[in-house]
Coordinates of C-alpha atoms and ligand atoms in Angstrom, one line a residue:
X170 CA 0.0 0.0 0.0
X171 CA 1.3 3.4 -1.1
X172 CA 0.7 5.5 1.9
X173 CA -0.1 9.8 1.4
X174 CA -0.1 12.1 4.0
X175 CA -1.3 15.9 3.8
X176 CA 0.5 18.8 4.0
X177 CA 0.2 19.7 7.1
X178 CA 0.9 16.6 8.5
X179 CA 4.3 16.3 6.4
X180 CA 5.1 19.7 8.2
X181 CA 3.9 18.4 11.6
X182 CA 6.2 15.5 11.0
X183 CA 8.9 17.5 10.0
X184 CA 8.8 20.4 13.0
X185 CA 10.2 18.3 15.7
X186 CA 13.1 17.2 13.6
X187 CA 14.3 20.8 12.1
X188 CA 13.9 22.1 15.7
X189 CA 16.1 19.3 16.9
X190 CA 18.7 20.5 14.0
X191 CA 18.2 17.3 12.0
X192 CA 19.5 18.3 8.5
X193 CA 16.3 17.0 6.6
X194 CA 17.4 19.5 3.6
X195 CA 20.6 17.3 3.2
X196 CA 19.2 14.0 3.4
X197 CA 16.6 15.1 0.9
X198 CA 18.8 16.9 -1.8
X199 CA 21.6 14.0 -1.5
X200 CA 19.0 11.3 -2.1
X201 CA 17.9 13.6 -4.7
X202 CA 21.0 13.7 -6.2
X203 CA 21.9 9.9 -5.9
X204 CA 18.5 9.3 -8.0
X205 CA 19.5 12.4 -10.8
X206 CA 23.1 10.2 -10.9
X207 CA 21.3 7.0 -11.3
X208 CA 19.0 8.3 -14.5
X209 CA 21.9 10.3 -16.1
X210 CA 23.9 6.4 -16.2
X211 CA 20.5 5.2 -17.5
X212 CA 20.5 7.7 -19.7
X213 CA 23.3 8.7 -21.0
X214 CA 25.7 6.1 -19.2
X215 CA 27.8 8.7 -18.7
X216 CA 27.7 11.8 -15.9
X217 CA 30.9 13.9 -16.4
X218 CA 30.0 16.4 -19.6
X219 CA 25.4 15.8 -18.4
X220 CA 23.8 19.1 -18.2
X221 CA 21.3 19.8 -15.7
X222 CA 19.1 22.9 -14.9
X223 CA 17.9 23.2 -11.7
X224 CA 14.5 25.8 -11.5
X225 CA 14.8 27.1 -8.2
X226 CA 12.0 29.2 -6.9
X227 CA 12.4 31.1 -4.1
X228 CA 11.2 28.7 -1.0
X229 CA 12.9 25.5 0.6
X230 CA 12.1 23.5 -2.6
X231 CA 14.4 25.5 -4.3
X232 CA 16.7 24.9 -1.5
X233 CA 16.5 20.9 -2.2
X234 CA 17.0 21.6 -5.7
X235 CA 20.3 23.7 -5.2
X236 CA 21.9 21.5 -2.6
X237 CA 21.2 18.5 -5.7
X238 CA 23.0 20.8 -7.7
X239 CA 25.7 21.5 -6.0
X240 CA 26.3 17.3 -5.1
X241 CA 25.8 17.0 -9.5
X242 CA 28.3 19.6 -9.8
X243 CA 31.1 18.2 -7.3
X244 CA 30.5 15.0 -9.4
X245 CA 31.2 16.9 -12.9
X246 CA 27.4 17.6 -14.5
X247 CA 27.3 21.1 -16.2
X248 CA 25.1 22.6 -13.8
X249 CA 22.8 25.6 -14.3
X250 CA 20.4 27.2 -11.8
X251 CA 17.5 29.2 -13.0
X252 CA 16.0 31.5 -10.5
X253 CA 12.4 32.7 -10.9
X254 CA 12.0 34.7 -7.7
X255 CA 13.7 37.8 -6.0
X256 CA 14.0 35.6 -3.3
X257 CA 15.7 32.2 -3.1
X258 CA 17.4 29.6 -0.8
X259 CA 20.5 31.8 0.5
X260 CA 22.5 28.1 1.5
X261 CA 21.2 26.1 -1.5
X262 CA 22.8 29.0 -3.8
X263 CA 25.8 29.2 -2.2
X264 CA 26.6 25.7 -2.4
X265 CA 25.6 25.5 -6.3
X266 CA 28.3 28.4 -6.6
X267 CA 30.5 27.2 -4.6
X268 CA 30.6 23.8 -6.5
X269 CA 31.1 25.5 -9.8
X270 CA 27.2 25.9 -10.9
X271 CA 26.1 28.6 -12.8
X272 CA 22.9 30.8 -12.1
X273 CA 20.4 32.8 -14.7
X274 CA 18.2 35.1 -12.6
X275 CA 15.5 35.3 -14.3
X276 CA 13.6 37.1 -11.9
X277 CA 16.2 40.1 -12.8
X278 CA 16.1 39.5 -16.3
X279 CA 12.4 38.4 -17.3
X280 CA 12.8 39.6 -20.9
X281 CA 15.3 36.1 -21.4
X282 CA 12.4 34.1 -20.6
X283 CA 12.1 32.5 -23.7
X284 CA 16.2 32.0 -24.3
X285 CA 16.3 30.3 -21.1
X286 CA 13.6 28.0 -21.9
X287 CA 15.1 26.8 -24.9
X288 CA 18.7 26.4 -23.2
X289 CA 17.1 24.4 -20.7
X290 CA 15.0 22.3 -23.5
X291 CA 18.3 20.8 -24.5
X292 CA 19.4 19.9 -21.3
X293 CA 19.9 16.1 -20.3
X294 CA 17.6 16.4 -17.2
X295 CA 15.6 19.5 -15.7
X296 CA 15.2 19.5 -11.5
X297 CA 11.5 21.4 -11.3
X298 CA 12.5 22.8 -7.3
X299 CA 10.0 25.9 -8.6
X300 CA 7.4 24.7 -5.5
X301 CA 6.5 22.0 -3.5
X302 CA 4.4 21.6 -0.2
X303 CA 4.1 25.5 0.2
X304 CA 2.5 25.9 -3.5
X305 CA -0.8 28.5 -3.2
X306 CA -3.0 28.7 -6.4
X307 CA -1.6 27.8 -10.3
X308 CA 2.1 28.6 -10.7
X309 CA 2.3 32.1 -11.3
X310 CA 4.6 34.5 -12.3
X311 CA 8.2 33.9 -13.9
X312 CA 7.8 30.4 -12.8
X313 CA 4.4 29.9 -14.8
X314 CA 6.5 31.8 -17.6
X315 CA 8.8 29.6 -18.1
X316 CA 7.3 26.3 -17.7
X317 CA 4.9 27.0 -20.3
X318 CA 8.0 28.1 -22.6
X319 CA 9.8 25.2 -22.2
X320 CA 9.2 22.3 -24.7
X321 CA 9.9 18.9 -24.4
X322 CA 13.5 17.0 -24.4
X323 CA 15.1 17.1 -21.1
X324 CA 14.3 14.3 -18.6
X325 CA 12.2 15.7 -15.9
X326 CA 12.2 15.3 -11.8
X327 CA 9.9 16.9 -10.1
X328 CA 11.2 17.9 -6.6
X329 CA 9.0 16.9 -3.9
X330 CA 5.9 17.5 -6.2
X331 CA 5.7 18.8 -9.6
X332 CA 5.3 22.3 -9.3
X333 CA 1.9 24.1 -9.3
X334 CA -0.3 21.0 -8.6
X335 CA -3.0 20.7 -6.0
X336 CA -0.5 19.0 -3.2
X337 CA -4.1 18.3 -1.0
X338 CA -6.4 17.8 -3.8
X339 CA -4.3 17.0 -6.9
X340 CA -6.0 19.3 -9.3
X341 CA -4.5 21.1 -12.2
X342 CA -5.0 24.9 -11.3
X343 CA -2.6 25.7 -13.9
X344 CA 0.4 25.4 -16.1
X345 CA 2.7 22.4 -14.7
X346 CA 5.8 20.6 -16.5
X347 CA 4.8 17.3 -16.3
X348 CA 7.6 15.0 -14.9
X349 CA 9.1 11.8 -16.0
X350 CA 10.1 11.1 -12.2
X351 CA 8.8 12.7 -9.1
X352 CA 11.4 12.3 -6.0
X353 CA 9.2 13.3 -2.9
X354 CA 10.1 13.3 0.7
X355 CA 9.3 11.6 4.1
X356 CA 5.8 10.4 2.4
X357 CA 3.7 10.7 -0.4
X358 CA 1.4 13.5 -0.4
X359 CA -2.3 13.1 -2.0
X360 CA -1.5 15.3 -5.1
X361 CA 0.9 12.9 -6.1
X362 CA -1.6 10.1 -6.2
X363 CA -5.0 11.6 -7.7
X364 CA -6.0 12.6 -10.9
X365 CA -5.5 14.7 -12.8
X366 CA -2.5 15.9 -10.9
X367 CA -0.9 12.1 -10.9
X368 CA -0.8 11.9 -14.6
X369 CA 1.7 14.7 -14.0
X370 CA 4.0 12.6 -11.7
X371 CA 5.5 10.4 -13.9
X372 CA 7.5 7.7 -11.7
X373 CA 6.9 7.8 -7.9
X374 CA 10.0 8.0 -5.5
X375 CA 9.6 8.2 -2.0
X376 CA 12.6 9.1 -0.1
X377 CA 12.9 8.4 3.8
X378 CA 14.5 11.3 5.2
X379 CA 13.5 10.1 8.9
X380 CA 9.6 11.6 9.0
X381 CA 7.3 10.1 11.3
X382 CA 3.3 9.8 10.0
X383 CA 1.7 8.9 12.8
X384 CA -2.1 9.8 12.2
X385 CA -3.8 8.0 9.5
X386 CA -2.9 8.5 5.5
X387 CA -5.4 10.6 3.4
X388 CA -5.2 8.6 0.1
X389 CA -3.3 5.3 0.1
X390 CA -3.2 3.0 -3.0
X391 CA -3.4 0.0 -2.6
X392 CA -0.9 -2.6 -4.9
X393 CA -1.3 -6.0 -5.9
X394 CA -0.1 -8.0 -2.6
X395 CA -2.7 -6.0 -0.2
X396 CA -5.2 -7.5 -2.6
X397 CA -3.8 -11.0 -2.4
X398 CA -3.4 -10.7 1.2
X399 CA -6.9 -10.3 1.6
X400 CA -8.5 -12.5 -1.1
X401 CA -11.2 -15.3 0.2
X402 CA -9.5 -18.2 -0.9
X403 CA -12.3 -21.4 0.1
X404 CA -11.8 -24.6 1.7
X405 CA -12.8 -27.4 2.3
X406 CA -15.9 -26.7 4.3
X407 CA -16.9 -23.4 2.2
X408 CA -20.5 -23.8 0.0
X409 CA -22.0 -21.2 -2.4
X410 CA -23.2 -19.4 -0.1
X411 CA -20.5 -19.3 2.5
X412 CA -18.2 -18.2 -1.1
X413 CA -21.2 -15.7 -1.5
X414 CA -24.1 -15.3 -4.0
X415 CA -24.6 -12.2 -6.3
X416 CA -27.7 -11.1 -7.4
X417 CA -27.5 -9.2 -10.7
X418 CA -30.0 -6.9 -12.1
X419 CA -28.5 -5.9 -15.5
X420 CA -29.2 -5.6 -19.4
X421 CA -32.6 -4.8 -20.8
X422 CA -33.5 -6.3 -24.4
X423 CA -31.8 -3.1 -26.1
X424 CA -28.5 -3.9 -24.1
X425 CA -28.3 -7.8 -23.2
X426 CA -24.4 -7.7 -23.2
X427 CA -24.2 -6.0 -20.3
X428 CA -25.9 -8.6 -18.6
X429 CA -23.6 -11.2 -20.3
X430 CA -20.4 -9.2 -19.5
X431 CA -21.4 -8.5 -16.0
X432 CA -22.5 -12.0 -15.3
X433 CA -19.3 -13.4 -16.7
X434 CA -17.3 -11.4 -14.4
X435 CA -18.9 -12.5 -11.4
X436 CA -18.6 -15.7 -11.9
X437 CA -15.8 -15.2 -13.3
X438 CA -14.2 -13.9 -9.8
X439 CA -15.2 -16.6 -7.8
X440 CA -19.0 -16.3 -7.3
X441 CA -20.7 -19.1 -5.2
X442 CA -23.4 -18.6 -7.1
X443 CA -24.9 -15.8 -9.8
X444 CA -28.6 -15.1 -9.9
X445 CA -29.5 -13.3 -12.8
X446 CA -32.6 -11.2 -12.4
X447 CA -33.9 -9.6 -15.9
X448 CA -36.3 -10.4 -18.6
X449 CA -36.4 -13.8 -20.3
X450 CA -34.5 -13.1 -23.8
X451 CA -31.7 -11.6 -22.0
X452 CA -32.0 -14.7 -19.4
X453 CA -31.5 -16.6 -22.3
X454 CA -28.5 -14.8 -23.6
X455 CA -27.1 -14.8 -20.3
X456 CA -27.0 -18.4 -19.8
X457 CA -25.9 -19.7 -23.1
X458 CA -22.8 -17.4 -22.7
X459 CA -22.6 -18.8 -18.6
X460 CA -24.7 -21.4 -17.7
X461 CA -23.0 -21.9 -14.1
X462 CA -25.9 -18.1 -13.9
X463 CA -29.1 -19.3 -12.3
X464 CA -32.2 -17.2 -12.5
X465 CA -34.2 -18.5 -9.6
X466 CA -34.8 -15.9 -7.0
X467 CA -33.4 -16.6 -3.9
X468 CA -30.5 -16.0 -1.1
X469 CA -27.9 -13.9 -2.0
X470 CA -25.1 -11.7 -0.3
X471 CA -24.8 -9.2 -2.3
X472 CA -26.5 -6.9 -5.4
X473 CA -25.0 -5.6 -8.3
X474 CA -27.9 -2.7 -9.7
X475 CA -27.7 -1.6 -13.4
X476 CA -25.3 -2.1 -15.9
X477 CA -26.8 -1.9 -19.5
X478 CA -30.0 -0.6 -17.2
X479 CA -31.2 2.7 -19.0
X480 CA -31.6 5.3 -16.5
X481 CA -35.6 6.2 -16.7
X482 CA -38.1 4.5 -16.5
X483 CA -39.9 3.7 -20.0
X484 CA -40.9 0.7 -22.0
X485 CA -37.4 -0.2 -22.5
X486 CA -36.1 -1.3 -19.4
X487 CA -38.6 -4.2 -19.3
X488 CA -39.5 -3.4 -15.9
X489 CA -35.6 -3.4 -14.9
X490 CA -35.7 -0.6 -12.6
X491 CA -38.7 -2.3 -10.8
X492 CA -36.2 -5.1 -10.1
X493 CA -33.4 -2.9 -9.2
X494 CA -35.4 -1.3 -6.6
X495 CA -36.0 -4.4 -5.3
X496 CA -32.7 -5.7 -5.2
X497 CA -31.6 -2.1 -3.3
X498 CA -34.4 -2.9 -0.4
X499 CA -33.5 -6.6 -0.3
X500 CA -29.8 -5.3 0.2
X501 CA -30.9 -2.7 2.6
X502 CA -32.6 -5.7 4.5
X503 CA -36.2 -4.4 4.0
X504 CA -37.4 -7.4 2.5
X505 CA -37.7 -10.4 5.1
X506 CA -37.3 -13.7 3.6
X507 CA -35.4 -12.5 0.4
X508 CA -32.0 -12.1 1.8
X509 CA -31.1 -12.5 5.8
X510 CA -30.6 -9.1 6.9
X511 CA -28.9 -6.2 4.7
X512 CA -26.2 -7.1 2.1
X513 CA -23.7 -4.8 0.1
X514 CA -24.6 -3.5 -3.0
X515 CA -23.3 -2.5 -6.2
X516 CA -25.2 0.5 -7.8
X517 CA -24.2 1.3 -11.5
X518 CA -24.8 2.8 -14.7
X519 CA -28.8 3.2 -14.6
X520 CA -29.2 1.9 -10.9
X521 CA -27.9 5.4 -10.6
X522 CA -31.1 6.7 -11.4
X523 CA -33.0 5.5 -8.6
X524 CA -30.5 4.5 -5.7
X525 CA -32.5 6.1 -2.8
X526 CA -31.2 10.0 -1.4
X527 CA -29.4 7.8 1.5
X528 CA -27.7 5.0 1.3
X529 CA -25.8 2.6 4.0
X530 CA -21.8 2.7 3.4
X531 CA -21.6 -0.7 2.1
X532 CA -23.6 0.4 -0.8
X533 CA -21.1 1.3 -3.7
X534 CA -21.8 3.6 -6.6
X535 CA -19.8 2.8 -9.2
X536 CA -20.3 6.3 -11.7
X537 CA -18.1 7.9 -14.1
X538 CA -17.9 11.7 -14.4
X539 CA -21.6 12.5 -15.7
X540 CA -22.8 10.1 -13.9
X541 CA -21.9 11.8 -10.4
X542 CA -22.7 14.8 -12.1
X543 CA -26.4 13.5 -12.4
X544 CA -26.5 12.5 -8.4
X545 CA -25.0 15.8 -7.1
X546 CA -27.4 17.6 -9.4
X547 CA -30.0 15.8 -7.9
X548 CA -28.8 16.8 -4.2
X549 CA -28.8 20.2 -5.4
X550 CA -25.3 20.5 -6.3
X551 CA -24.7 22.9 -9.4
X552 CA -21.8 21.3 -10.6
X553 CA -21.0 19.8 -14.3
X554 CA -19.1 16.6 -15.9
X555 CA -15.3 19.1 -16.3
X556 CA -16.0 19.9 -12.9
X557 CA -16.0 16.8 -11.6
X558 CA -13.2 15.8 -13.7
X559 CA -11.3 18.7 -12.6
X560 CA -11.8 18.3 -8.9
X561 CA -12.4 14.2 -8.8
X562 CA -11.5 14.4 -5.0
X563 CA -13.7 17.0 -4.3
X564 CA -16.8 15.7 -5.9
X565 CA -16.5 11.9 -4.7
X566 CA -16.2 12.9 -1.3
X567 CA -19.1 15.5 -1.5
X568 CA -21.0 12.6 -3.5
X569 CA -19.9 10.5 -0.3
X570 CA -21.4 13.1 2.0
X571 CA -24.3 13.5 0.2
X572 CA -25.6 10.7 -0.1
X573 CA -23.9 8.2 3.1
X574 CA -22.9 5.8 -0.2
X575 CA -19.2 4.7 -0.9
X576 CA -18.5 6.0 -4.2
X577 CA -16.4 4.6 -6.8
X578 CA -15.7 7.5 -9.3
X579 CA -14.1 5.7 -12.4
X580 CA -11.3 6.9 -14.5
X581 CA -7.7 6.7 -15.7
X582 CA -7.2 7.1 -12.1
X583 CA -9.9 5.8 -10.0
X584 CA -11.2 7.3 -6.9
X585 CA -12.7 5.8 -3.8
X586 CA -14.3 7.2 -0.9
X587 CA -15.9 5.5 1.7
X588 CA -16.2 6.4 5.7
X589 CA -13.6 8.5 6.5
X590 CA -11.3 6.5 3.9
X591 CA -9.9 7.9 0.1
X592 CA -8.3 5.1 -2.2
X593 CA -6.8 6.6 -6.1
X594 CA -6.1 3.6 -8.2
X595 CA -4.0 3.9 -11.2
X596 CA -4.1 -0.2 -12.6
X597 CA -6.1 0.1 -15.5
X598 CA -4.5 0.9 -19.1
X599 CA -5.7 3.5 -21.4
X600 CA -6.9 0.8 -23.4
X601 CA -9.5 -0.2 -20.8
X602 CA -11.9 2.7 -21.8
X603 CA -13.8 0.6 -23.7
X604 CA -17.5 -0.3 -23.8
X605 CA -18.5 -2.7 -21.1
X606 CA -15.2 -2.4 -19.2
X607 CA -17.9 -0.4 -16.5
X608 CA -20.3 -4.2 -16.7
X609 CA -16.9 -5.8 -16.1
X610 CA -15.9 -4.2 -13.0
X611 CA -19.5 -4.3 -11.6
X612 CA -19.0 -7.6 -11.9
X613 CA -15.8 -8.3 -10.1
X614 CA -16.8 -5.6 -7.1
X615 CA -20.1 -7.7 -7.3
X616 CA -18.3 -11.2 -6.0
X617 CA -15.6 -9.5 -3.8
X618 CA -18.4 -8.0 -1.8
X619 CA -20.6 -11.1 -1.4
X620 CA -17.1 -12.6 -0.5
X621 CA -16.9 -11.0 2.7
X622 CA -20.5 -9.7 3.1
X623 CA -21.1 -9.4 6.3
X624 CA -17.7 -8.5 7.4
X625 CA -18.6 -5.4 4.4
X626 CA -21.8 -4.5 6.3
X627 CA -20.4 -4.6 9.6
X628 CA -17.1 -1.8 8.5
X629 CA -18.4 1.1 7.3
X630 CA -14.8 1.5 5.8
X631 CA -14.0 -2.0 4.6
X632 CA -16.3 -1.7 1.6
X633 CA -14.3 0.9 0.1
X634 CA -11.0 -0.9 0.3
X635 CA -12.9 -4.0 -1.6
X636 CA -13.7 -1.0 -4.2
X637 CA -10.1 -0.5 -4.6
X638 CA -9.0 -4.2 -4.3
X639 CA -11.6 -4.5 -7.2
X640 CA -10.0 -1.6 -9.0
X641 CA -6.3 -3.6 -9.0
X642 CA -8.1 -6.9 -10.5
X643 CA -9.9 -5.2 -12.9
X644 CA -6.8 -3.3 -14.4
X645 CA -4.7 -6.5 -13.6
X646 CA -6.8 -8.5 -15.7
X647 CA -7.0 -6.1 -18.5
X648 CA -3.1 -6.2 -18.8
X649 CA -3.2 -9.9 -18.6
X650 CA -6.5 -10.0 -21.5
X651 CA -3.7 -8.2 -24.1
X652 CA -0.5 -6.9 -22.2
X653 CA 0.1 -3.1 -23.9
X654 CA -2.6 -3.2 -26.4
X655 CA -6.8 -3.3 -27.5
X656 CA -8.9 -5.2 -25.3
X657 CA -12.1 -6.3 -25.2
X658 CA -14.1 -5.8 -22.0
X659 CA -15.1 -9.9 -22.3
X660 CA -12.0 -10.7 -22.2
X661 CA -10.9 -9.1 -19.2
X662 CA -13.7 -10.7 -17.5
X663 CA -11.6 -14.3 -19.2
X664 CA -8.8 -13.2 -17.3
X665 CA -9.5 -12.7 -14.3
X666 CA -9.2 -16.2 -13.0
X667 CA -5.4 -16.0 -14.3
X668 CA -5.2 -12.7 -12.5
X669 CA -6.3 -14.2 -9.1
X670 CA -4.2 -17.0 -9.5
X671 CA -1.3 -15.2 -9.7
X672 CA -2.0 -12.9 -7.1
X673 CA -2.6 -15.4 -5.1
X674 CA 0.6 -17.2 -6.1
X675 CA 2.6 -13.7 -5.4
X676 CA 1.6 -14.3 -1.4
X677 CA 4.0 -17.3 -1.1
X678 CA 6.7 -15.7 -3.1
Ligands
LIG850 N1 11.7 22.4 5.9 C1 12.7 21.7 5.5 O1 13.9 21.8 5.9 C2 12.5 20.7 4.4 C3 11.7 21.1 3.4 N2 11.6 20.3 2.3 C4 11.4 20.9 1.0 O2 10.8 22.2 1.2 C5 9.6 22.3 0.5 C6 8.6 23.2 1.3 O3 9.3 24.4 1.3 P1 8.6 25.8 1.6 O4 9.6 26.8 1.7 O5 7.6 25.6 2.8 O6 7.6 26.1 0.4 P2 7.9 25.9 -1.2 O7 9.4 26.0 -1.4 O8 7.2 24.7 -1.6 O9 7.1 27.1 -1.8 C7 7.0 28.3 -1.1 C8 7.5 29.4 -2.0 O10 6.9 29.2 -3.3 C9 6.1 30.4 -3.6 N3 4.9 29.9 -4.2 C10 3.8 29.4 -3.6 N4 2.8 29.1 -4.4 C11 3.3 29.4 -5.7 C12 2.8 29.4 -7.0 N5 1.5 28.9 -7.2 N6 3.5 29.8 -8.0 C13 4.7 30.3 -7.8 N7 5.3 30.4 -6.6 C14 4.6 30.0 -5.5 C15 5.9 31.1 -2.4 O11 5.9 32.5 -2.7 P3 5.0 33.5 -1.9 O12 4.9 34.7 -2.8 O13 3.7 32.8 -1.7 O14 5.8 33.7 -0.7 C16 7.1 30.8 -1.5 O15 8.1 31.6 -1.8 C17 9.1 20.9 0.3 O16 8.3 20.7 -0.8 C18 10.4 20.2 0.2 O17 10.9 20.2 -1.2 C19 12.4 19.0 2.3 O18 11.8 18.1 1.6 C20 12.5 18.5 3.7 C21 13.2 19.5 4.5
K851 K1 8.7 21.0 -7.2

């Protein structure tokens, strides 16, 4: 699990340690440095005769980026600070000199802008130490000047954080040069791990400089072995329903695939048992594509509400939504006899539509952009879909407020937020935005939450870290359906058996 702490909590860590003289600036720019060193062999295979720039802006980011300069220099790299403030790190300057750096001030001479940025464009590597931690508002100024003059070429490490993104929130407020690597210290901050800002990051590197994070993270990640660590593998004495029983409510006559597709990943993922709930040509379809699906009613422990569902009620969802709503008061409980008590939930695509105004946490919304758009709108919120992709964070947990629902907001970098808990998830390939990948991943949540239902409606939290976990398979599986090219969302429902297996294998290794 990757780990992110907020600002302030990086600076509460830090306090004791700078007051006790602990020379945090040293550790960081030397292990800085060491990294620069190790990308220049990688590179280049050579360092003496590298040129570096480091942008220094005027606070202690700067400083790190100096102090790495002046460690490159002593080791023979042409180096060349760029200052874009009237102020800068007096020490980290002093060193770069000292070490045989050269400096452009910029800030004295903002008419060389554009000469500077094309120097620096055919640099080996550029250090961004413009702003880190104490970054307020989109990079402004000669900083914002020259990173939108300089074009591409150099490799780029972003000190800390590239500079100018949302540390807290990871937004975009403005122009940023994306990085190719992103060295940050003590801990990762959330910024570096939710979109759009983590499209910006390029390679995370977390340095320990000897930080303590004591309180809890406010966006972790979770990775491939925290899934296989808590997978329900059966035994002997499991049944279907101790493996857990998904009842789906998908596809309409206009859309059967989703059905199919949804199905297929449920069972797919381990399902005791999948009851497919739907009209009878879609039955049909579903069954000749999976015939382990049964359409009886019956037990189950947990719904999955929607895919390929249309999101009003008319004559083509062949009475779909009346289903759906009784799956959603089934998993609330409501219904005696139906299902023992209340059961997670998976509420998608057109279950959207009609999930109630409140919802228990271990109900999971699974929308993309528009769709959260519609459920804020409908609690009142005037916000739009490049709002919401703007400001994912914001949104999902607002959603999350709203409505008492863990939410799954899907994207190149999903984002979970459940009770008092924030997962970004960056497994899936570009190529997974495809139709039906959304059925897919319904699917998989689907069988992870009837695999540990009651242990789901018990922690208000744990249903969003089975969001996440569901996240990694799905992306998993995708690179497994066709590693670095199409796929098909059917076939990353195929592979996920393969991707189990070997994340399951991964625990003994
Ligand atoms: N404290 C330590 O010894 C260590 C710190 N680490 C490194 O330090 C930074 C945090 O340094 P800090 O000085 O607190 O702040 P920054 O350098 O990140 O930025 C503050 C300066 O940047 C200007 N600023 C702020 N926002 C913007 C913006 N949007 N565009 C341009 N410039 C901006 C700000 O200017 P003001 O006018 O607002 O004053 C400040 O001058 C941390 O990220 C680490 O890199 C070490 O990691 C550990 C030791
Ligand atoms: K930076």
């Amino acid at each position: 699990m990757i780990s992110a702490w907020s600002v302030a909590d990086v600076r509460a860590a830090e306090e004791p340690l700078l007051a006790a003289g602990v020379p945090l600036m040293d550790r960081a720019a030397f292990a800085l440095a060491t990294q620069v060193l190790a990308d220049l062999r990688a590179r280049r295979r050579s360092v003496r005769g590298s040129r570096v720039s480091v942008l220094a802006g005027a606070g202690n980011n700067g400083g790190d980026a100096l102090f790495a300069g002046a460690v490159l220099a002593r080791r023979g790299v042409a180096v060349r600070a760029v200052l874009t403030s009237d102020r800068v790190h007096d020490g980290g300057l002093a060193a770069l000199r000292a070490a045989g750096g050269r400096v452009v001030d910029l800030a004295a001479a903002p008419e060389r802008v554009r000469d500077v940025a094309a120097e620096v464009s055919r640099d080996d590597v550029v250090l961004d130490g413009l702003v880190g931690i104490g970054a307020s508002g989109a990079l402004r100024g000669r900083a914002a000047e020259l990173v939108t003059a300089l074009g591409e070429g150099p490799w780029v490490v972003a000190v800390d954080t590239p500079s100018g993104i949302g540390v807290d929130d990871g937004t975009v407020p403005g122009p940023v040069l994306a990085a190719d690597r992103t060295v940050t210290f003590g801990a990762a901050k959330p910024g570096l791990l939710l979109p759009p800002a983590a499209h910006l990051v390029g390679d995370l590197t977390v340095v320990d400089i000897g930080l303590t994070l004591t309180g809890p993270p406010a966006v972790r990640r979770l990775e491939p072995s925290d899934v296989a660590g808590t997978w329900p593998v059966p035994g002997a004495e499991d049944h279907k329903y101790t493996r857990g029983v998904v009842g789906l409510v998908a596809g309409t006559a206009t859309f059967p695939g989703a059905a199919v597709l949804a199905a297929s990943a449920a069972v797919r993922t381990g399902a005791g048992m999948v009851r497919y709930r739907g009209p009878d040509a879609v039955a049909r379809t579903v069954l000749a594509a999976r015939p382990e699906v049964v359409t009886a009613p019956g037990r189950v422990q947990s719904w999955v509400i929607g895919p390929g569902v249309p999101p009003t009620a008319d004559d083509a969802d062949d009475g779909q939504l009346d289903r759906g709503r009784a799956g959603l008061a089934a998993a609330r409980g409501e219904l005696a006899g139906l299902s023992r008590g209340p059961v997670p939930a998976v509420v998608d695509a057109g279950g959207l539509s009609f999930v109630a105004e409140s919802c228990p946490p271990w109900f999971v919304l699974t929308p993309h952009a528009g769709e959260l758009r519609t459920v804020l709108r409908r609690h009142g919120e005037d916000v739009h879909r490049a709002d919401v992709e703007a400001a994912p964070l914001t949104w999902a947990r607002r959603a999350h407020e709203l409505t008492g629902a863990t939410i799954l907001l899907k994207g190149a970098v999903t984002v979970v937020v459940g009770d008092g808990v924030t997962y970004a998830q960056a497994d899936a390939p570009a190529w997974l935005s495809t139709a039906g990948a959304g059925d897919v991943l319904a699917g998989i949540l689907g069988t992870m939450l009837a695999g540990r239902s009651a242990e789901v409606v018990e922690d208000p939290a744990l249903a969003a870290e089975v969001a996440a976990g569901a996240a990694v398979v799905h992306g998993l599986a995708a690179e497994r359906a066709d590693p670095g090219g199409p796929v098909a969302a059917l076939d990353v429902a195929e592979a996920v058996p393969g991707t189990v297996a070997e994340l399951l294998a991964s625990r003994g290794a």
